Coordinates of C-alpha atoms and ligand atoms in Angstrom, one line a residue:
M1 CA 0.0 0.0 0.0
E2 CA 1.3 3.4 -0.8
E3 CA 1.8 5.6 2.2
T4 CA 1.9 9.3 1.8
V5 CA 2.5 11.6 4.7
K6 CA -0.5 13.7 5.0
K7 CA -0.3 17.3 6.2
L8 CA -2.1 17.9 9.4
N9 CA -5.3 19.9 9.1
F10 CA -5.7 23.0 11.3
L11 CA -7.7 21.1 13.9
E12 CA -5.1 18.4 14.2
E13 CA -2.4 21.1 14.6
I14 CA -4.4 22.7 17.4
I15 CA -5.0 19.4 19.2
E16 CA -1.4 18.3 18.9
D17 CA -0.3 21.6 20.4
D18 CA -2.8 21.3 23.2
L19 CA -1.7 17.8 24.0
K20 CA 1.9 18.8 23.9
S21 CA 1.5 21.9 26.0
G22 CA -0.5 20.0 28.5
K23 CA -3.5 22.3 28.0
C24 CA -5.5 19.0 28.1
S25 CA -4.3 15.5 28.7
S26 CA -6.8 13.9 26.3
I27 CA -9.5 15.2 24.1
L28 CA -13.2 15.1 24.3
T29 CA -15.3 16.3 21.3
R30 CA -19.1 16.2 20.9
F31 CA -21.5 16.0 18.0
P32 CA -24.5 18.2 18.8
P33 CA -27.5 17.6 16.5
E34 CA -30.8 19.3 17.0
P35 CA -33.4 16.5 16.9
N36 CA -35.6 18.4 14.4
G37 CA -34.8 16.3 11.3
Y38 CA -32.7 13.5 9.9
L39 CA -28.9 13.7 9.5
H40 CA -27.6 14.6 6.1
L41 CA -24.3 14.5 4.3
G42 CA -23.2 17.7 6.0
H43 CA -23.6 16.1 9.3
A44 CA -21.5 13.2 8.1
K45 CA -18.7 15.6 7.6
S46 CA -19.1 16.9 11.1
L47 CA -19.3 13.4 12.5
C48 CA -16.2 12.3 10.7
I49 CA -14.3 15.3 12.1
N50 CA -15.5 15.0 15.7
F51 CA -15.3 11.2 16.0
G52 CA -12.3 11.0 13.6
L53 CA -10.2 13.4 15.7
A54 CA -11.1 11.7 18.9
Q55 CA -10.2 8.3 17.4
K56 CA -6.9 9.6 16.1
Y57 CA -5.8 11.1 19.4
G58 CA -7.2 8.5 21.7
G59 CA -10.0 10.7 22.9
K60 CA -13.7 10.4 23.1
T61 CA -16.9 11.9 21.6
N62 CA -20.2 12.6 23.3
L63 CA -23.5 12.6 21.4
R64 CA -25.3 15.6 22.6
Y65 CA -28.8 16.5 21.5
D66 CA -29.3 20.2 21.3
D67 CA -33.0 19.9 22.3
T68 CA -34.0 23.4 23.2
N69 CA -36.8 23.9 20.7
P70 CA -39.6 21.7 21.9
T71 CA -42.0 22.5 19.1
K72 CA -39.8 21.3 16.4
E73 CA -38.2 18.3 18.0
D74 CA -39.3 14.7 18.3
T75 CA -38.1 11.3 19.6
E76 CA -38.5 10.0 16.0
Y77 CA -35.5 12.2 15.1
V78 CA -33.6 11.3 18.3
D79 CA -33.8 7.6 17.4
A80 CA -33.0 8.1 13.7
I81 CA -29.9 10.1 14.5
K82 CA -28.5 7.3 16.7
E83 CA -29.1 4.8 14.0
D84 CA -27.3 6.9 11.4
I85 CA -24.3 7.5 13.6
K86 CA -24.0 3.8 14.3
W87 CA -24.3 3.0 10.6
L88 CA -21.4 5.2 10.0
G89 CA -19.5 3.1 12.4
F90 CA -19.0 5.6 15.2
Q91 CA -19.6 4.9 18.9
W92 CA -20.2 7.8 21.3
E93 CA -19.0 7.9 24.8
K94 CA -22.1 9.5 26.5
E95 CA -25.5 10.2 25.2
C96 CA -26.4 13.6 26.5
Y97 CA -29.2 16.1 26.1
A98 CA -29.1 19.9 26.6
S99 CA -32.4 19.3 28.4
D100 CA -30.5 17.3 31.1
Y101 CA -28.9 20.6 32.1
F102 CA -32.0 22.8 32.1
Q103 CA -31.9 23.1 35.9
Q104 CA -28.3 24.0 36.0
L105 CA -28.7 26.5 33.2
Y106 CA -31.6 28.1 35.0
D107 CA -29.6 28.3 38.3
W108 CA -26.9 30.1 36.4
A109 CA -29.5 32.5 35.0
E110 CA -30.6 33.4 38.5
M111 CA -26.9 33.8 39.4
L112 CA -26.5 36.2 36.5
V113 CA -29.5 38.2 37.6
E114 CA -28.2 38.4 41.1
R115 CA -24.9 39.7 39.8
G116 CA -26.8 42.4 37.8
L117 CA -25.8 40.7 34.6
A118 CA -29.2 39.7 33.3
Y119 CA -32.7 41.3 33.3
V120 CA -36.2 40.6 32.3
D121 CA -37.4 42.5 29.3
D122 CA -41.0 43.2 28.5
Q123 CA -40.4 44.4 24.9
T124 CA -41.9 42.5 22.0
Q125 CA -39.7 40.5 19.7
E126 CA -40.0 43.3 17.1
Q127 CA -39.0 46.0 19.6
I128 CA -36.0 44.0 20.7
S129 CA -34.8 43.4 17.1
E130 CA -35.4 47.0 16.3
G131 CA -33.5 48.2 19.4
R132 CA -30.4 46.0 18.5
G133 CA -29.3 48.6 16.0
T134 CA -27.0 47.6 13.1
V135 CA -23.3 47.0 12.6
E136 CA -23.0 50.8 11.9
K137 CA -25.5 52.0 14.4
P138 CA -25.4 51.2 18.1
G139 CA -28.5 49.7 19.7
I140 CA -30.8 51.4 22.2
E141 CA -31.2 50.2 25.7
S142 CA -34.5 48.7 26.7
P143 CA -36.7 50.7 29.0
W144 CA -36.7 47.6 31.3
R145 CA -32.9 47.3 31.4
N146 CA -32.4 48.9 34.8
R147 CA -34.9 46.9 36.8
S148 CA -33.7 46.0 40.3
V149 CA -32.2 42.6 41.0
E150 CA -35.1 41.8 43.3
E151 CA -37.7 42.6 40.6
N152 CA -35.7 40.7 37.9
L153 CA -35.5 37.7 40.2
R154 CA -39.2 37.8 40.9
L155 CA -40.1 38.2 37.3
L156 CA -37.7 35.4 36.1
R157 CA -39.3 33.0 38.7
E158 CA -42.7 34.0 37.6
M159 CA -41.7 33.4 34.0
K160 CA -40.5 29.9 35.0
D161 CA -43.7 29.3 37.0
G162 CA -45.9 29.9 33.9
K163 CA -47.4 33.3 34.9
Y164 CA -46.8 34.8 31.5
A165 CA -47.8 34.0 28.0
D166 CA -45.5 33.1 25.2
G167 CA -43.6 36.2 24.0
E168 CA -44.7 38.4 27.0
K169 CA -41.2 38.5 28.5
V170 CA -37.7 37.4 27.9
L171 CA -34.6 37.2 30.0
R172 CA -31.6 39.0 28.5
A173 CA -28.0 39.3 29.4
K174 CA -27.0 42.8 30.4
I175 CA -23.8 43.4 28.4
D176 CA -23.4 46.3 26.0
M177 CA -26.0 47.7 23.6
A178 CA -23.2 49.5 21.6
H179 CA -20.9 46.5 21.3
P180 CA -19.3 46.2 17.9
N181 CA -20.2 42.5 17.9
M182 CA -24.0 42.5 17.7
M183 CA -24.0 39.2 19.6
F184 CA -23.2 41.1 22.8
R185 CA -26.0 43.6 22.5
D186 CA -27.9 42.1 25.4
P187 CA -28.5 38.6 23.9
I188 CA -31.7 36.8 24.9
L189 CA -31.1 34.0 27.3
Y190 CA -34.6 32.6 27.8
R191 CA -37.9 32.8 26.0
I192 CA -41.3 31.7 27.2
K193 CA -42.7 28.7 25.3
H194 CA -45.6 26.8 26.7
A195 CA -44.9 23.7 24.8
H196 CA -44.5 20.0 25.6
H197 CA -40.9 18.9 25.4
H198 CA -40.2 15.3 24.2
R199 CA -38.1 14.7 27.3
T200 CA -38.9 17.1 30.0
G201 CA -42.6 17.1 29.3
D202 CA -44.4 20.1 30.8
K203 CA -41.8 20.8 33.5
W204 CA -40.5 23.9 31.8
C205 CA -42.3 26.7 30.0
I206 CA -39.1 28.8 29.5
Y207 CA -36.4 27.5 27.2
P208 CA -32.8 28.6 26.9
M209 CA -31.4 30.1 23.7
Y210 CA -28.7 28.4 21.7
D211 CA -25.9 30.9 22.7
Y212 CA -26.8 30.5 26.4
T213 CA -26.9 26.7 26.1
H214 CA -24.2 25.5 23.9
G215 CA -21.0 26.6 25.6
Q216 CA -22.3 25.8 29.1
C217 CA -23.3 22.3 27.9
D218 CA -19.8 21.8 26.5
S219 CA -18.4 23.0 29.8
I220 CA -20.5 20.8 31.9
E221 CA -19.3 17.8 29.9
N222 CA -15.7 19.0 30.0
I223 CA -15.5 19.1 26.2
T224 CA -12.0 20.1 25.2
H225 CA -12.6 20.9 21.5
S226 CA -16.0 22.1 20.5
I227 CA -16.0 22.0 16.7
C228 CA -18.7 23.6 14.7
T229 CA -19.3 25.3 11.3
L230 CA -17.9 28.7 10.3
E231 CA -21.1 30.7 10.7
F232 CA -20.7 30.3 14.4
D233 CA -17.4 32.2 14.5
V234 CA -19.3 35.4 15.4
H235 CA -20.8 33.5 18.3
R236 CA -17.5 32.4 19.8
P237 CA -16.8 35.6 21.8
L238 CA -20.2 35.2 23.5
Y239 CA -19.5 31.5 24.0
D240 CA -16.3 32.5 25.8
W241 CA -18.1 35.3 27.7
F242 CA -20.6 33.0 29.4
I243 CA -17.9 30.5 30.3
Q244 CA -15.6 33.1 31.8
T245 CA -18.4 35.0 33.5
L246 CA -19.7 31.8 35.1
G247 CA -16.2 30.7 35.9
I248 CA -16.8 27.2 34.6
Y249 CA -14.6 24.6 32.7
P250 CA -13.0 26.4 29.7
S251 CA -14.2 24.5 26.7
H252 CA -13.1 26.1 23.4
Q253 CA -14.9 26.5 20.1
Y254 CA -13.3 26.0 16.7
E255 CA -14.9 26.5 13.3
F256 CA -14.5 24.6 10.0
A257 CA -16.2 25.1 6.6
R258 CA -19.5 23.4 6.2
L259 CA -20.1 21.0 3.4
N260 CA -21.9 22.3 0.4
L261 CA -22.4 19.9 -2.5
T262 CA -23.4 20.6 -6.1
Y263 CA -27.0 19.7 -7.0
T264 CA -27.8 19.2 -3.4
L265 CA -29.7 21.0 -0.6
M266 CA -28.8 20.4 3.0
S267 CA -31.1 22.6 5.0
K268 CA -33.2 20.5 7.3
R269 CA -36.0 23.0 7.0
K270 CA -36.2 22.5 3.2
L271 CA -35.7 18.8 3.4
L272 CA -38.6 18.7 5.8
E273 CA -40.7 20.7 3.3
L274 CA -39.9 18.2 0.6
V275 CA -41.1 15.4 2.8
Q276 CA -44.2 17.2 4.1
K277 CA -45.3 18.3 0.6
G278 CA -44.9 14.7 -0.7
L279 CA -42.3 15.8 -3.3
V280 CA -40.2 12.9 -2.1
S281 CA -41.4 9.6 -0.6
G282 CA -39.9 10.4 2.8
W283 CA -36.7 11.3 4.7
D284 CA -35.2 8.1 3.3
D285 CA -36.2 8.7 -0.3
P286 CA -33.1 7.5 -2.2
R287 CA -32.8 10.9 -3.8
M288 CA -32.5 12.7 -0.4
P289 CA -29.1 13.8 0.9
T290 CA -30.0 12.4 4.3
L291 CA -27.9 9.5 5.6
C292 CA -30.9 7.2 5.6
G293 CA -31.6 8.4 2.0
V294 CA -28.1 7.7 0.7
R295 CA -28.0 4.4 2.6
R296 CA -31.2 3.3 0.9
R297 CA -29.7 4.5 -2.4
G298 CA -26.8 2.1 -1.8
Y299 CA -24.1 4.4 -0.7
T300 CA -21.8 2.8 1.9
A301 CA -20.5 4.2 5.2
E302 CA -17.0 3.5 3.9
A303 CA -17.6 5.6 0.8
L304 CA -18.9 8.5 2.9
K305 CA -15.9 8.3 5.1
M306 CA -13.5 8.2 2.1
F307 CA -15.3 11.3 0.8
C308 CA -15.0 13.2 4.0
D309 CA -11.3 12.2 4.2
K310 CA -10.7 13.5 0.7
I311 CA -12.5 16.8 1.1
G312 CA -10.5 17.4 4.3
V313 CA -11.1 20.2 6.8
T314 CA -10.7 23.8 5.8
K315 CA -11.6 27.3 7.0
H316 CA -13.2 28.6 3.9
D317 CA -16.6 27.7 2.4
Q318 CA -16.6 26.0 -0.9
L319 CA -19.0 24.0 -3.1
M320 CA -17.8 20.4 -3.5
D321 CA -18.5 18.5 -6.6
I322 CA -21.0 15.7 -6.0
Q323 CA -19.1 13.7 -8.6
L324 CA -16.3 13.3 -6.1
L325 CA -18.8 11.6 -3.7
E326 CA -20.1 9.4 -6.5
W327 CA -16.5 8.5 -7.4
C328 CA -15.9 7.4 -3.8
V329 CA -19.1 5.3 -3.9
R330 CA -17.8 3.7 -7.1
Q331 CA -14.4 3.1 -5.7
D332 CA -15.7 1.3 -2.7
L333 CA -18.3 -0.7 -4.5
N334 CA -15.9 -1.7 -7.2
E335 CA -13.8 -3.4 -4.7
R336 CA -16.5 -5.1 -2.7
S337 CA -19.6 -5.6 -4.6
N338 CA -20.7 -8.8 -6.3
R339 CA -21.3 -8.9 -10.0
Y340 CA -24.4 -10.1 -11.8
M341 CA -25.9 -9.7 -15.3
V342 CA -29.1 -7.8 -15.7
V343 CA -30.8 -6.9 -18.9
S344 CA -32.8 -3.7 -18.9
D345 CA -36.2 -2.8 -20.1
D346 CA -37.2 -3.4 -23.7
P347 CA -34.6 -6.2 -24.3
I348 CA -34.1 -8.1 -27.6
K349 CA -34.5 -11.9 -27.7
L350 CA -31.4 -13.7 -28.9
T351 CA -32.0 -17.3 -30.1
V352 CA -29.0 -19.6 -30.4
T353 CA -30.3 -21.7 -33.3
N354 CA -27.7 -24.5 -33.0
W355 CA -28.1 -24.9 -29.2
P356 CA -29.6 -28.3 -28.3
A357 CA -33.2 -27.9 -27.3
G358 CA -34.0 -28.0 -23.6
V359 CA -30.4 -28.1 -22.5
T360 CA -29.0 -25.8 -19.7
E361 CA -25.3 -25.3 -19.2
W362 CA -24.3 -23.8 -15.9
F363 CA -21.2 -21.6 -15.8
D364 CA -19.3 -20.9 -12.7
C365 CA -18.6 -17.1 -12.8
P366 CA -16.6 -15.1 -10.3
L367 CA -18.6 -12.8 -8.0
N368 CA -15.8 -10.3 -8.2
P369 CA -13.2 -10.2 -10.9
S370 CA -10.6 -8.9 -8.5
D371 CA -10.7 -12.4 -7.0
P372 CA -11.1 -14.8 -10.0
E373 CA -10.5 -17.8 -7.8
G374 CA -12.9 -16.6 -5.1
A375 CA -16.5 -17.2 -4.5
K376 CA -18.6 -18.0 -7.6
R377 CA -22.2 -17.8 -8.7
K378 CA -23.8 -20.2 -11.2
V379 CA -25.1 -18.7 -14.4
P380 CA -27.4 -20.7 -16.6
F381 CA -27.0 -20.6 -20.4
T382 CA -29.8 -21.8 -22.7
G383 CA -30.8 -21.4 -26.3
E384 CA -33.0 -18.5 -25.7
L385 CA -31.5 -15.4 -24.2
L386 CA -32.2 -11.7 -23.7
I387 CA -29.8 -8.9 -24.4
D388 CA -29.9 -5.1 -24.0
R389 CA -31.4 -3.3 -27.0
A390 CA -28.4 -1.0 -26.9
D391 CA -26.1 -3.9 -27.5
F392 CA -27.4 -4.4 -31.0
M393 CA -27.3 -2.1 -34.0
E394 CA -28.5 -2.8 -37.5
D395 CA -26.6 -0.1 -39.4
A396 CA -23.6 -0.1 -37.2
P397 CA -20.5 2.1 -37.7
N398 CA -17.1 0.3 -37.9
K399 CA -16.3 1.1 -34.3
F400 CA -19.4 -0.6 -33.0
F401 CA -18.1 -3.7 -31.3
R402 CA -21.3 -5.0 -29.9
L403 CA -23.7 -7.2 -32.0
K404 CA -24.5 -6.3 -35.6
P405 CA -25.7 -8.3 -38.6
D406 CA -23.2 -11.0 -39.5
G407 CA -21.1 -9.8 -36.6
E408 CA -19.7 -11.7 -33.7
V409 CA -19.7 -11.0 -30.0
R410 CA -18.8 -12.9 -26.9
L411 CA -21.7 -13.5 -24.5
K412 CA -20.0 -12.7 -21.3
Y413 CA -18.4 -15.8 -19.5
T414 CA -19.6 -18.1 -22.3
Y415 CA -19.4 -18.5 -26.1
I416 CA -18.9 -16.3 -29.1
V417 CA -22.1 -16.0 -31.1
K418 CA -22.7 -14.8 -34.6
C419 CA -25.8 -12.9 -35.7
N420 CA -27.3 -14.5 -38.8
E421 CA -30.8 -13.2 -39.0
I422 CA -32.9 -10.3 -37.7
V423 CA -36.5 -10.7 -37.0
K424 CA -38.8 -7.6 -36.9
D425 CA -42.3 -7.0 -36.0
S426 CA -44.9 -5.3 -38.2
D427 CA -43.6 -1.9 -37.1
G428 CA -40.1 -2.7 -38.2
K429 CA -38.9 -3.0 -34.6
V430 CA -36.2 -5.7 -34.1
V431 CA -37.6 -8.4 -31.8
E432 CA -35.3 -11.3 -32.2
L433 CA -31.8 -12.1 -33.4
K434 CA -31.1 -15.6 -34.6
C435 CA -27.5 -16.5 -33.9
T436 CA -25.2 -19.5 -33.9
Y437 CA -22.7 -20.2 -31.2
D438 CA -19.2 -21.6 -31.7
P439 CA -18.7 -24.5 -29.2
S440 CA -14.9 -24.2 -29.5
T441 CA -15.0 -20.8 -27.9
R442 CA -16.1 -22.0 -24.5
P443 CA -13.7 -20.5 -21.9
G444 CA -11.4 -23.1 -20.6
N445 CA -11.4 -25.1 -23.8
G446 CA -7.9 -24.1 -24.5
E447 CA -8.7 -22.4 -27.7
W448 CA -9.5 -18.8 -26.9
R449 CA -10.6 -17.0 -30.0
S450 CA -11.0 -13.3 -29.2
V451 CA -13.5 -10.8 -30.5
K452 CA -13.7 -7.1 -29.7
G453 CA -17.0 -7.1 -28.1
T454 CA -18.4 -8.7 -25.0
I455 CA -22.0 -8.2 -23.9
H456 CA -24.1 -9.3 -21.0
W457 CA -27.2 -11.5 -21.3
V458 CA -29.7 -13.5 -19.3
S459 CA -31.5 -16.8 -20.1
T460 CA -35.2 -16.3 -20.6
R461 CA -36.0 -19.5 -18.9
Y462 CA -34.2 -18.6 -15.7
A463 CA -34.3 -14.8 -15.7
K464 CA -36.2 -13.1 -12.9
E465 CA -38.1 -9.9 -13.6
I466 CA -37.3 -7.0 -11.3
E467 CA -38.3 -3.4 -10.9
L468 CA -35.6 -0.9 -11.5
R469 CA -35.8 2.5 -9.9
Q470 CA -33.4 4.6 -12.0
Y471 CA -32.5 7.5 -9.8
D472 CA -30.8 10.7 -10.8
R473 CA -30.0 14.0 -9.1
L474 CA -32.9 15.6 -7.2
F475 CA -32.1 19.1 -8.5
T476 CA -31.1 20.5 -11.8
L477 CA -29.2 23.5 -10.5
A478 CA -25.5 22.9 -9.7
D479 CA -25.2 25.6 -7.0
M480 CA -28.4 25.5 -5.0
S481 CA -27.3 28.6 -3.1
Q482 CA -27.8 30.6 -6.3
V483 CA -31.6 30.1 -6.7
P484 CA -32.7 33.4 -8.4
E485 CA -34.8 35.9 -6.3
D486 CA -37.9 35.3 -8.4
K487 CA -37.7 31.5 -8.1
D488 CA -38.1 28.9 -5.5
Y489 CA -35.7 26.0 -4.9
K490 CA -38.6 23.7 -5.7
D491 CA -38.6 25.1 -9.3
F492 CA -35.3 23.2 -9.7
L493 CA -36.6 19.8 -8.9
N494 CA -35.5 17.3 -11.6
P495 CA -38.6 15.7 -13.2
Q496 CA -36.4 12.8 -14.3
S497 CA -35.0 12.1 -10.9
L498 CA -36.9 8.8 -10.7
V499 CA -37.8 6.7 -13.7
V500 CA -39.2 3.3 -13.0
E501 CA -38.4 0.5 -15.4
K502 CA -38.3 -3.3 -15.6
G503 CA -35.3 -5.5 -15.8
W504 CA -34.3 -9.2 -16.0
C505 CA -31.6 -10.6 -13.8
E506 CA -29.7 -13.8 -13.5
P507 CA -31.3 -16.0 -10.7
A508 CA -28.3 -15.9 -8.3
M509 CA -28.7 -12.2 -7.8
L510 CA -31.9 -12.5 -5.8
E511 CA -30.0 -14.8 -3.4
D512 CA -27.2 -12.3 -2.9
N513 CA -26.8 -11.6 0.8
S514 CA -23.8 -9.4 0.8
G515 CA -25.8 -6.6 2.3
I516 CA -24.3 -4.0 0.0
A517 CA -25.1 -2.9 -3.6
V518 CA -24.3 -5.3 -6.4
Q519 CA -22.8 -4.4 -9.8
F520 CA -25.0 -5.0 -12.8
E521 CA -22.2 -5.8 -15.1
R522 CA -21.4 -3.1 -17.7
V523 CA -24.2 -0.9 -16.3
G524 CA -23.9 0.3 -12.8
Y525 CA -24.4 -0.4 -9.1
Y526 CA -27.8 -1.2 -7.7
V527 CA -29.1 -2.1 -4.3
K528 CA -32.1 -4.0 -3.2
D529 CA -34.7 -1.6 -1.9
S530 CA -36.6 -1.9 1.3
D531 CA -39.8 -2.2 -0.7
S532 CA -38.5 -5.3 -2.3
T533 CA -40.3 -8.6 -1.7
L534 CA -39.8 -12.2 -3.0
E535 CA -42.6 -11.8 -5.5
H536 CA -41.6 -8.3 -6.5
P537 CA -37.9 -7.5 -6.2
V538 CA -37.0 -3.8 -6.4
F539 CA -33.5 -2.4 -7.1
N540 CA -32.4 1.2 -6.7
K541 CA -29.7 2.6 -9.0
T542 CA -26.9 3.6 -6.7
V543 CA -24.5 5.1 -9.3
A544 CA -23.6 4.4 -12.9
L545 CA -20.6 2.3 -13.5
K546 CA -18.5 4.7 -15.5
D547 CA -18.0 8.4 -15.5
S548 CA -15.4 10.6 -17.1
Y549 CA -14.8 12.3 -13.7
K550 CA -11.4 12.0 -12.2
P551 CA -10.6 13.4 -8.8
E552 CA -7.5 15.7 -8.6
Ligands
ATP1 P1 -29.4 22.6 9.2 O1 -29.1 24.0 8.8 O2 -29.4 21.6 8.0 O3 -30.7 22.5 9.9 P2 -28.0 22.5 11.6 O4 -26.6 23.1 11.6 O5 -29.1 23.3 12.2 O6 -28.2 22.1 10.1 P3 -27.6 20.7 13.7 O7 -28.4 19.5 14.0 O8 -27.6 21.8 14.6 O9 -28.0 21.1 12.2 O10 -26.1 20.2 13.3 C1 -25.3 19.4 14.1 C2 -23.9 19.6 13.8 O11 -23.7 19.3 12.4 C3 -23.5 21.0 14.1 O12 -22.2 21.0 14.7 C4 -23.4 21.6 12.7 O13 -22.5 22.7 12.7 C5 -23.0 20.4 11.8 N1 -23.4 20.6 10.5 C6 -24.7 20.9 10.0 N2 -24.7 21.1 8.7 C7 -23.4 20.9 8.3 C8 -22.8 20.9 7.0 N3 -23.5 21.2 5.9 N4 -21.5 20.6 6.9 C9 -20.8 20.4 8.0 N5 -21.3 20.3 9.3 C10 -22.6 20.6 9.4
MG2 MG1 -28.3 24.0 14.3

């Protein structure tokens, strides 16, 4: 195996420095999903970074649900997230919930009030946003900013006890309404929300805001490196402010560039809309960029990890080419997947006129050509076969090496046949090719006559009909962040993203229990769908076999 020394990414540099300087003796990272949707490919990057760094440096990773928005969250998502992380092959140290710390967070809020660092504001949401000012213009102080500690404490307790309606009051930190970083202009710490929480039930009717929650949760768990996406860099000073002001364990936040992919949307809000509007069959629709979607599509955890490794960790946002991901999927499946022959919709019948009637010859064919002596499948050859229509051409150019009138081709793994006669229906469509086979060309016979073309085939007598779901990209716009003002992202849904066809496969394929996608020889990778039954097998197209794409 070739070993190249890889340059450390900026997070690895930081961690190595911290371990060397003794700033920490081991590292603890966390993955902090909000349970308001299913994980997507962007989360896979975050998972690979958080768990990958911990693995590399002998540390650990907590799974922490950032569950502070009761109205959008659900245990359905909590469970799905765990399943996806396990599928990727990662094991968390502790399963934590921000809601586990609600009491502690609240106690700290009272402490801030007592120290004159927080106040209850009666302004409406609009007034508060209005009063924040802009980057150029300082904000204005709330008329409620100078309430006494006693009054603030009483009001906060009343808020907690449910005395007020949603939106009637908030708790804000008292920092600086003219601060150049807008985050410091008296950020909201708590809002009132009379909503049932999937874990704490009706215990709370005030819920902490992200900025007041995240850093303290990291600190409570002694997270050493809290890694998040770039848009949080403006939050970092506030993250530090809470930790310093409360005098608690000094977790630190580091930001990396989020994953953006061509032809792909990764906003949970929009993915949820696609599901709710029935524009896809569900979160696990094989066209979705969710982990359950790509899994159903046949992408492997190994391929996703290979992809995350290739894109690396940077500090500037960029749009990654989805072809690189598809290339990784192909790489992984090429090595591991079993091969079968499948003829697609609208095939042509190929009759071997000199084949003895009723005879079946079984060929032992390797499941994977990289291991020709390895496991085999048995493929039946008979006098009546099906081939792909694309593998025959009546008026073929010289360079066409598949079957043509009077031409020869090898039927993969078996004999060379020659096309002697074309049969057409009344519309002039080719329906049958009458061929003869050359018995001396049987592989292993010693005499190996070669022809330029090899095509795949199935025996009509043994072939099984299957449903093929031919998937393509969900969107037609390469950069989905560039949807024009007068359009909606849904205007770019690809009407051809799913085409359902029929196919005929060799019988062994339906017994395949490798658990990953199989290769339809010469065509692409396909995986058995969860809708598949014995009577009605269904296969999803994972990715085409060939592509001109080459990674740098
Ligand atoms: P979305 O905007 O899709 O709802 P989110 O950031 O709100 O995503 P969270 O559940 O809060 O989703 O994310 C959990 C973790 O995954 C966070 O640390 C977040 O920064 C990270 N993450 C989310 N999207 C991406 C992405 N596209 N690339 C890399 N990391 C991401
Ligand atoms: Mg989020």
